[in-house]
CSV table of C-alpha atoms in Angstrom, one decimal:
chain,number,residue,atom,x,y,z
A,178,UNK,CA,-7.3,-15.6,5.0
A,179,UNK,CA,-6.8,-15.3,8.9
A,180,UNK,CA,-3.6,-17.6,8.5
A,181,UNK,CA,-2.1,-13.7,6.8
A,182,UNK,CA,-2.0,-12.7,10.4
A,183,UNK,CA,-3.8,-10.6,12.5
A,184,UNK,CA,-3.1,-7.6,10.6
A,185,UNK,CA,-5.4,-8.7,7.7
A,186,UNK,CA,-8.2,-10.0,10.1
A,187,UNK,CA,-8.4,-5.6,11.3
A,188,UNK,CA,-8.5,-4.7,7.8
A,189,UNK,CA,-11.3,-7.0,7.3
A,190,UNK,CA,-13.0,-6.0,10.3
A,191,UNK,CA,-12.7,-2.3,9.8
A,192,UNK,CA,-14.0,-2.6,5.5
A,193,UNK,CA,-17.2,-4.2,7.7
A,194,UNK,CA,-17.6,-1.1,9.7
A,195,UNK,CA,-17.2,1.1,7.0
A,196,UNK,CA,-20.5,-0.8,4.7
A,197,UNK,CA,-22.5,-0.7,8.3
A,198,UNK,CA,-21.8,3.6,8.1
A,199,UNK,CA,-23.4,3.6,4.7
A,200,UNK,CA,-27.0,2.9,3.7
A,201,UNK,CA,-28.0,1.2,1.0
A,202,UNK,CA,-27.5,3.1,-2.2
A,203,UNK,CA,-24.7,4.1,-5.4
A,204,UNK,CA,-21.9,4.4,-2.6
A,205,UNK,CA,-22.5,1.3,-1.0
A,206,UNK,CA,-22.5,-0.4,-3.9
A,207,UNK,CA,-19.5,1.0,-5.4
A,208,UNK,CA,-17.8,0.1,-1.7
A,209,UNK,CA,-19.0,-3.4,-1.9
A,210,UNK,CA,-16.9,-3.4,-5.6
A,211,UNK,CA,-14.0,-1.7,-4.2
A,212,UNK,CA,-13.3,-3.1,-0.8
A,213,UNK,CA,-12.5,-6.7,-2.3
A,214,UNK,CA,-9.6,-5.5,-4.2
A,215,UNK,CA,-8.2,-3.6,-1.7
A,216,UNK,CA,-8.5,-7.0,0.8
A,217,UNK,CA,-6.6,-8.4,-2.5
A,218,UNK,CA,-4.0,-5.7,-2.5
A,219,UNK,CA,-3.6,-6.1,1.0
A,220,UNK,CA,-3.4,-9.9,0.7
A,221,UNK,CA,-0.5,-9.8,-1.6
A,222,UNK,CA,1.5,-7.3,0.5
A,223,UNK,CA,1.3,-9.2,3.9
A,224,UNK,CA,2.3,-12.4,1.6
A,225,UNK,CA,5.2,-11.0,0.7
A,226,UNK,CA,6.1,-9.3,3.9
A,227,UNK,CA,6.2,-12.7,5.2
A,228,UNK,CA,9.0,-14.6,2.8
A,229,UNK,CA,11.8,-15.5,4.7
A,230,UNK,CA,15.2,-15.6,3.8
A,231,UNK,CA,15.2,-19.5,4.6
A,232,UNK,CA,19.4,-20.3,4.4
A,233,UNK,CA,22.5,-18.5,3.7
A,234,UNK,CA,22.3,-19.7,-0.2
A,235,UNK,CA,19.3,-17.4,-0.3
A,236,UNK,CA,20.7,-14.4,1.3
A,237,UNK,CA,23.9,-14.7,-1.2
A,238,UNK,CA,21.7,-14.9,-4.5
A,239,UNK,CA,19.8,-11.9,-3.1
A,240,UNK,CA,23.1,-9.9,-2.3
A,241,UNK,CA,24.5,-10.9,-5.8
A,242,UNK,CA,21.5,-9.3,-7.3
A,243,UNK,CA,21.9,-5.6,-6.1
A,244,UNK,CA,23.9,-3.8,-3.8
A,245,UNK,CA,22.0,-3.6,-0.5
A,246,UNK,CA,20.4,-0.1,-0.7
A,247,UNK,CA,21.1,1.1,2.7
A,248,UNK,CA,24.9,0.4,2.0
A,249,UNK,CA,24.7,3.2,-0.3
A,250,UNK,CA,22.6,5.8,1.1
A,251,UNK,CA,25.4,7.9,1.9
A,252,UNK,CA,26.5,8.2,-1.6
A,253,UNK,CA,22.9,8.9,-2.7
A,254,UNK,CA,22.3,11.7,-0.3
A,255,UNK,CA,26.1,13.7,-1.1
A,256,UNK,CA,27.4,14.3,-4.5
A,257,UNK,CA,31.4,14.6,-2.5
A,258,UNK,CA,30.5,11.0,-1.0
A,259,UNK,CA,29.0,9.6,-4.3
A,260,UNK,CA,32.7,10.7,-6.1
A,261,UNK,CA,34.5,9.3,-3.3
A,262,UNK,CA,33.0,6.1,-3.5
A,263,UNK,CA,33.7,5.8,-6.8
A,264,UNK,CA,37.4,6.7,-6.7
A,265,UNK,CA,38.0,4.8,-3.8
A,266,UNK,CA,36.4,1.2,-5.5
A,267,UNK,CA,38.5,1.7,-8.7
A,268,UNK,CA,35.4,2.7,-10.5
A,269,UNK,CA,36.9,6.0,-11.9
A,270,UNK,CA,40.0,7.2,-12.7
A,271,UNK,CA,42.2,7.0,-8.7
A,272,UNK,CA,45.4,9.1,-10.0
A,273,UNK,CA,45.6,10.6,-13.1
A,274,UNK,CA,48.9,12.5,-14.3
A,275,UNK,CA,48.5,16.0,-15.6
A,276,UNK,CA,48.2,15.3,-19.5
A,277,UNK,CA,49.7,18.7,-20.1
A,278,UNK,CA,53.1,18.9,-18.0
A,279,UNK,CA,53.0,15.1,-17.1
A,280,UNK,CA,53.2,16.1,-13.1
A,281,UNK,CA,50.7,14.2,-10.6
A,282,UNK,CA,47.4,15.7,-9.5
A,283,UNK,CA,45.4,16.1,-6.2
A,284,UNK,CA,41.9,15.4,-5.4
A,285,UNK,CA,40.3,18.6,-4.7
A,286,UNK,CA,36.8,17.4,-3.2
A,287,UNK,CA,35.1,21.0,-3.4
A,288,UNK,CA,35.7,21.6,-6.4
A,289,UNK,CA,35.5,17.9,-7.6
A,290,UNK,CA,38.5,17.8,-9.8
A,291,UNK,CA,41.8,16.9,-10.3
A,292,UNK,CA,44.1,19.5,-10.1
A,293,UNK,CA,48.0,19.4,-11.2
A,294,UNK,CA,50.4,19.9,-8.2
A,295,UNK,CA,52.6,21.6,-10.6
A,296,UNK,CA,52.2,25.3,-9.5
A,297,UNK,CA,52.7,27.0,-13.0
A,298,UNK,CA,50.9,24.3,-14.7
A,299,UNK,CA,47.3,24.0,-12.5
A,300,UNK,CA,45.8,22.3,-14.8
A,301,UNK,CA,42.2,20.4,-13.5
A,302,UNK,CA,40.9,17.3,-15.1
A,303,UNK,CA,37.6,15.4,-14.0
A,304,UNK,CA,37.7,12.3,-12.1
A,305,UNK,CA,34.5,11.3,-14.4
A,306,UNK,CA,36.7,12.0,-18.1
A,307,UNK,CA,35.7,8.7,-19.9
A,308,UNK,CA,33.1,7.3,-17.9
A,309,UNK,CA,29.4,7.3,-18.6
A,310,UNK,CA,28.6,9.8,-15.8
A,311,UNK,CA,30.5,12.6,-17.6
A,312,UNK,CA,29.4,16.1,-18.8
A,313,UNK,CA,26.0,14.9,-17.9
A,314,UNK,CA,24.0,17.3,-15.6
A,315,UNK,CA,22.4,16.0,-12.9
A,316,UNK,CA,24.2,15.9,-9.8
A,317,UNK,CA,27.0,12.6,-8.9
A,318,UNK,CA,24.8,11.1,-6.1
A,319,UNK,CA,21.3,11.4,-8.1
A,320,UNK,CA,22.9,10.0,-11.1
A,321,UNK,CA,24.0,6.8,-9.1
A,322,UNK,CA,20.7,6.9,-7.5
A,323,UNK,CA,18.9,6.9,-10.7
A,324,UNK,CA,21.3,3.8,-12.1
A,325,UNK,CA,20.7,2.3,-8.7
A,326,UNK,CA,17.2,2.3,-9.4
A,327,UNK,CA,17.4,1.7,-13.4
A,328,UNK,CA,19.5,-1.3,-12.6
A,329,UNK,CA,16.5,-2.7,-9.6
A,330,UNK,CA,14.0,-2.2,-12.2
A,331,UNK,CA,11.9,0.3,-11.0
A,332,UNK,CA,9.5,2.1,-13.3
A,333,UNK,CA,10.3,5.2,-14.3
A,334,UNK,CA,7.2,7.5,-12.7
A,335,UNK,CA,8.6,5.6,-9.1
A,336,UNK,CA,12.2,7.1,-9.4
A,337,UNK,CA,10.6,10.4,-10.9
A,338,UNK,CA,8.6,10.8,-7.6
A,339,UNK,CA,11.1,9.3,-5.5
A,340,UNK,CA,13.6,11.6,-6.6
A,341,UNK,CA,11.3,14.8,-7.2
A,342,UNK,CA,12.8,15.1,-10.9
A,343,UNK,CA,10.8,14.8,-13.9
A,344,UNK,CA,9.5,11.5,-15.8
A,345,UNK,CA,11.0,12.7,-18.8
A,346,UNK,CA,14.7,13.4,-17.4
A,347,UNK,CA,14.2,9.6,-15.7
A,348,UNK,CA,13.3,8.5,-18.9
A,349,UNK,CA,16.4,10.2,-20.9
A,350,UNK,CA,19.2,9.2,-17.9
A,351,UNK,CA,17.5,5.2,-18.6
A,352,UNK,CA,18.3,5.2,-22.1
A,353,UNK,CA,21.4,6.9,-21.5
A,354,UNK,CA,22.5,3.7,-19.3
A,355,UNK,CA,20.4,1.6,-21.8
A,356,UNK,CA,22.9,3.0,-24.9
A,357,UNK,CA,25.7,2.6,-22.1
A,358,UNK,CA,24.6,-1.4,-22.1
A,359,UNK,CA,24.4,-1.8,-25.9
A,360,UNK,CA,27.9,-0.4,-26.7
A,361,UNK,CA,29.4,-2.6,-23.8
A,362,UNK,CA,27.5,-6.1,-25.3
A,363,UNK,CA,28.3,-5.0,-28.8
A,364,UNK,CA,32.5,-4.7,-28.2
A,365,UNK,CA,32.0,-7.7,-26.0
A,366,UNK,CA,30.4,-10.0,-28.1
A,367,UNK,CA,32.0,-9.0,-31.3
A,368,UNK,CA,33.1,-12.0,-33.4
A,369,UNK,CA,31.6,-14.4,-30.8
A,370,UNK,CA,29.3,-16.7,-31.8
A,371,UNK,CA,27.2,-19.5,-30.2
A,372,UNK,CA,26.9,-23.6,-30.0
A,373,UNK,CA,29.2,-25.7,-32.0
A,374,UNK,CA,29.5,-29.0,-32.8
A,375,UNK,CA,27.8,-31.5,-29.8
A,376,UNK,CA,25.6,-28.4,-29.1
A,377,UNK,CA,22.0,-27.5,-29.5
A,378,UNK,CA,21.0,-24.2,-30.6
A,379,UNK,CA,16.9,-23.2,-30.4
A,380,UNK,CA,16.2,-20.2,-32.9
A,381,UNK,CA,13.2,-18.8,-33.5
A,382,UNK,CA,11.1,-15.2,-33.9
A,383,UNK,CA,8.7,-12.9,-32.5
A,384,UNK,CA,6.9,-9.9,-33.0
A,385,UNK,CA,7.4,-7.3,-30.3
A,386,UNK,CA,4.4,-5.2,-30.3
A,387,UNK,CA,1.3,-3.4,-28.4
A,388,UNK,CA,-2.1,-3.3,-29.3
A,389,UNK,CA,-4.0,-0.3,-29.9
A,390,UNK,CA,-6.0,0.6,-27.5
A,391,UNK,CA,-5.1,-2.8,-25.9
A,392,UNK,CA,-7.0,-4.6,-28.3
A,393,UNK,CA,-7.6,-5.9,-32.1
A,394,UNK,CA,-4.8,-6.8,-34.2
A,395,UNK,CA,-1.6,-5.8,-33.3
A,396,UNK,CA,0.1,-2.6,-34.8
A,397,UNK,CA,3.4,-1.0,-34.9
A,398,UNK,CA,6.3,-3.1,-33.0
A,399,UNK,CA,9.5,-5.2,-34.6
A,400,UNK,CA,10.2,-8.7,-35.6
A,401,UNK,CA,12.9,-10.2,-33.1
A,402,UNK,CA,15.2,-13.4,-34.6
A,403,UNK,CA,17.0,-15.4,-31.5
A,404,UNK,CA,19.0,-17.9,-30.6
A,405,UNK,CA,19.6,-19.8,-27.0
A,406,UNK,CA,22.6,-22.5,-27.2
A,407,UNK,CA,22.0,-25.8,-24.6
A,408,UNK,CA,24.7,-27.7,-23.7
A,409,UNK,CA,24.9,-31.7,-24.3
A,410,UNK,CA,26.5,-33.8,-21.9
A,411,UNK,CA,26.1,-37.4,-22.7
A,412,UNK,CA,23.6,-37.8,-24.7
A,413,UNK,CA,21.7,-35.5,-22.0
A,414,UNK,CA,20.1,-32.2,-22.9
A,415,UNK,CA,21.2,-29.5,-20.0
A,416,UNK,CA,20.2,-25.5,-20.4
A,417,UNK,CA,22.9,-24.4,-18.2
A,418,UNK,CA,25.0,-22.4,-20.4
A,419,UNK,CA,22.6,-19.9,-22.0
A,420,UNK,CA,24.3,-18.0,-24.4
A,421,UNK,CA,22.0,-16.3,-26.7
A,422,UNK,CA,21.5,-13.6,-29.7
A,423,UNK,CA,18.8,-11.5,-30.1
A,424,UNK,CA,18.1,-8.7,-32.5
A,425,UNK,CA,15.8,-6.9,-35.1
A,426,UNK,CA,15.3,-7.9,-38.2
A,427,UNK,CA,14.0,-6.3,-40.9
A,428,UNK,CA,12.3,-9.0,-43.4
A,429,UNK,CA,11.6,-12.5,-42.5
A,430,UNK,CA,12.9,-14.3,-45.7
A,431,UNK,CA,15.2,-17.3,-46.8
A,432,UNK,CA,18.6,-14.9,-47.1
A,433,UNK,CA,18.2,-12.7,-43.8
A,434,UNK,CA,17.8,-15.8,-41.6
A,435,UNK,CA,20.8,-17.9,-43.4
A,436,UNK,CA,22.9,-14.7,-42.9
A,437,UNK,CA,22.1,-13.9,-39.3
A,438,UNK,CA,22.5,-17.8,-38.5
A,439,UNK,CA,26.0,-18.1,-40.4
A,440,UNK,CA,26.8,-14.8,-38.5
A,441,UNK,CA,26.2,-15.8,-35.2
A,442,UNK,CA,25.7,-19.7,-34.9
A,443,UNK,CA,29.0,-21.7,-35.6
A,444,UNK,CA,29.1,-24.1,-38.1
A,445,UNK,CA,28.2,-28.2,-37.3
A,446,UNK,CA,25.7,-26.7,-34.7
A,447,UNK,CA,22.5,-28.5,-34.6
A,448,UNK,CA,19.6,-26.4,-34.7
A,449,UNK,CA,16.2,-27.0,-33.4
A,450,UNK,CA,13.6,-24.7,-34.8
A,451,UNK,CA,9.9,-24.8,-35.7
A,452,UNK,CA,8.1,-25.3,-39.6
A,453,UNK,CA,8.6,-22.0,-40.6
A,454,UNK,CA,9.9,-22.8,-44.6
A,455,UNK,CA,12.7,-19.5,-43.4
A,456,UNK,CA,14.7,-21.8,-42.1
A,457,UNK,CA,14.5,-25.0,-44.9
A,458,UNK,CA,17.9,-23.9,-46.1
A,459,UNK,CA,19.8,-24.4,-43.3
A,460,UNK,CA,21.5,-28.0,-44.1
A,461,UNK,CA,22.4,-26.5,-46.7
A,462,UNK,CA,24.4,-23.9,-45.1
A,463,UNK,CA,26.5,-26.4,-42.7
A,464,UNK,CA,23.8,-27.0,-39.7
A,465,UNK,CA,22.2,-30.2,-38.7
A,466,UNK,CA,18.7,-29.2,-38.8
A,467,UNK,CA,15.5,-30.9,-36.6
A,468,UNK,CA,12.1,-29.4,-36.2
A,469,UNK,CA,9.2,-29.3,-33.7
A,470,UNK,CA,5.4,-29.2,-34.9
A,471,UNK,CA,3.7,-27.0,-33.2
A,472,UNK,CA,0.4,-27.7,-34.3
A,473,UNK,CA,0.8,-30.7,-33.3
A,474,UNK,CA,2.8,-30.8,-29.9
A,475,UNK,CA,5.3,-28.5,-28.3
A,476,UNK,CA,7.9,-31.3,-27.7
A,477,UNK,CA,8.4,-33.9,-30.4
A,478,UNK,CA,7.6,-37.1,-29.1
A,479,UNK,CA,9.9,-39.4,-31.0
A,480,UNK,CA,12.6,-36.6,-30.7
A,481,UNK,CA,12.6,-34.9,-27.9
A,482,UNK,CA,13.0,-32.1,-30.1
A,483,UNK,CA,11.4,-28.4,-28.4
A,484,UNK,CA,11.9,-24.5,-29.1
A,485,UNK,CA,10.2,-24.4,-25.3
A,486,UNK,CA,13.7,-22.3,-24.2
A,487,UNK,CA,13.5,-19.7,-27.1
A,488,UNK,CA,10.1,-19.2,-26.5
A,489,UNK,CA,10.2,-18.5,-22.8
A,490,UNK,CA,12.4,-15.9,-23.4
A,491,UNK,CA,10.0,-14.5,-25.7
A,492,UNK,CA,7.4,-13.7,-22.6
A,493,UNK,CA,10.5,-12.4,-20.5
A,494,UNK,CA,11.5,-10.3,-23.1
A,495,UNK,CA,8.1,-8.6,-23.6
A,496,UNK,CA,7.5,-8.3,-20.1
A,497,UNK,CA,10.4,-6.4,-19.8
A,498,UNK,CA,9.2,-3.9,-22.3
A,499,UNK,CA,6.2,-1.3,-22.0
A,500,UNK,CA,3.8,-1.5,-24.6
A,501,UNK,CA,5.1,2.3,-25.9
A,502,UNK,CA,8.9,1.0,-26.1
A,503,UNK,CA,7.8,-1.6,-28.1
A,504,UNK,CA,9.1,-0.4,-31.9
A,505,UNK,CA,11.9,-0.5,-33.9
A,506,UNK,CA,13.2,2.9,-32.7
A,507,UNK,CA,13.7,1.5,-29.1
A,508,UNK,CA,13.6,-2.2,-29.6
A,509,UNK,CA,17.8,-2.4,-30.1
A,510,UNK,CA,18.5,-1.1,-26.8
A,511,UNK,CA,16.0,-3.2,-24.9
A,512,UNK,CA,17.0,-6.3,-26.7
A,513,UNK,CA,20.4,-5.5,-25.3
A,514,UNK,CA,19.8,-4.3,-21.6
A,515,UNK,CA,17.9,-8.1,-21.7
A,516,UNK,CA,21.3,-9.7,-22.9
A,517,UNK,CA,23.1,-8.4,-20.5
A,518,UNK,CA,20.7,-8.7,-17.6
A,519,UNK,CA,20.3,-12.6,-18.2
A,520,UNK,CA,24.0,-12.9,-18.8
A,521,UNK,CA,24.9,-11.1,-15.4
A,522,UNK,CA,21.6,-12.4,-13.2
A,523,UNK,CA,24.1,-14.6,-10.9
A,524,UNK,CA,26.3,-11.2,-10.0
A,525,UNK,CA,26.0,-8.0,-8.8
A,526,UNK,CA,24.7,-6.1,-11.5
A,527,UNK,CA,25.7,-2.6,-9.7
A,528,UNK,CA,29.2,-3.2,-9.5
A,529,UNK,CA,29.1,-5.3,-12.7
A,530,UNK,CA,28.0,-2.0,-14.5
A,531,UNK,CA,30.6,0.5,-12.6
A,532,UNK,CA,33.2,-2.2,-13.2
A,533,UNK,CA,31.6,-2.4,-17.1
């Protein structure tokens, strides 16, 4: 524990003067149980206080990930700024004819509109007509911040407090840019489906729940079907491409899986799934079909055949996912927020969702 630094040795030192200021008694005793975890808080923090950026390959997958927050502070402290920034990176509309006389328009900044140069016509349009931030209240430069913050993860109680705005206006500009996200993967991935012939795709299911009361059988929650491809490359199994479905389903039988698998898994695709008897039918459909026993093992040994890909999404997926959010009101959304998270995790996910 000294090797933390001296830092942690004067936080250590100082929990020891504290016990000496108390006799013995209810308070000491609930010290002793207290000051441990707050050495373990403390512990974490100066661990990761000390991870170094170790090359310049580092510092460029940290930069793809998000926007460097203090490159943006300006637009998150002035609503003019926050509108400028977005017309000057081609994220909204940058000149925009008068759609009643035809005439150009002119930027006026106050009033942040376009207005027609046309002197009889005057006609003002917004610079936000189309976009997601549109006829929504909140001011520009709190709605980026909130996206900003959305799109880092952050829970929603932090950005409430952050921003001194309620939980429950966090929580409805999150699905907003949720809803945003699932209407984007839905036109994008429409018609498209995954693997092929010479690929593997691992399909398999989960239930998405909470417990009550965080324990006993679990309750509410939906049934998720998925599907990861995995490139072969002679005679090699790679994961690199990762192209995967995921969504709802309603009953786990013979006809939904075939139908979901025909609809998003292309025909002569080999398919590697566990025993369940839903997905027996699937020679018979067009698929080569192998299967891992996991009773028995999680990798076939004398096929090298595994679901291990499918199923790691599974914990990602649910750890993504509060306990509350986990029903089949919500579950749509999330499922496709995760999509397009996993799809854009080597970019910038704040310009990929402006430029979205």
């Amino acid at each position: 524990m000294d090797a933390l630094g001296p830092g942690f040795g004067m936080v250590k030192r100082c929990n020891r003067d504290i016990l000496r200021m108390y006799p013995k008694g209810t308070l000491r005793s609930i010290l002793k149980l207290l000051l441990p975890q707050i050495l373990l808080l403390y512990e974490k923090i100066e661990f990761f206080l000390q991870i170094k950026i170790k090359n310049k390959k580092d510092l460029i997958k940290l930069q793809m990930f998000i926007e460097p927050y203090k490159s943006l502070k300006k637009i998150f402290d002035d609503e003019k700024e926050a509108l400028l920034y977005l017309i000057s990176n081609d994220y909204v509309n940058k000149h925009i004819k008068c759609n009643k006389c035809e005439h150009e328009t002119k930027l006026n900044l106050n009033k942040k509109l376009y207005v027609c140069r046309y002197y009889k016509c005057r006609k003002a349009i917004s610079p936000l007509k189309g976009t997601i931030f549109n006829n929504l209240t909140l001011p520009l430069n709190t709605q980026l911040h909130i996206l900003y913050l959305f799109l880092g993860k952050a829970p929603s109680s932090f950005i409430a407090s952050s921003l001194q705005i309620s939980k429950n206006t966090v929580s409805s500009y999150n699905k907003i840019f949720r809803k945003y996200l699932k209407n984007k993967q839905l036109l994008g991935n429409r018609n498209i489906k995954i693997g092929g012939r010479n690929k593997i795709v691992e399909i398999d299911e989960s239930k998405i729940a909470k417990r009550k009361y965080n324990k006993g059988h679990k309750v509410e929650g939906a049934w998720v079907i998925g599907g990861i491809e995995r490139s072969m490359l002679k005679n090699k199994i790679k994961n690199e491409n990762k192209k995967m479905f995921l969504l709802p389903i309603e009953e786990r039988n013979v006809d939904n899986i075939d139908l979901i698998i025909k609809r998003y898994v292309k025909k002569g695709t080999t398919i590697y799934t566990d025993l369940w008897k839903g997905y027996n039918n699937l020679k018979n459909i067009g698929y080569k079909h192998l299967t891992v026993n996991h009773s028995k093992h999680f990798k076939d040994p004398n096929t090298g055949v595994h679901t291990n890909t499918i199923e790691g999404t599974w914990n990602g997926l649910k750890q993504s996912i509060i306990p509350r959010n986990r029903n089949k009101k919500d579950i749509v959304l999330y499922l496709k927020e995760y999509q397009w998270r996993k799809k854009n995790r080597e970019y910038n996910v704040w310009k990929k969702f402006l430029k979205d």
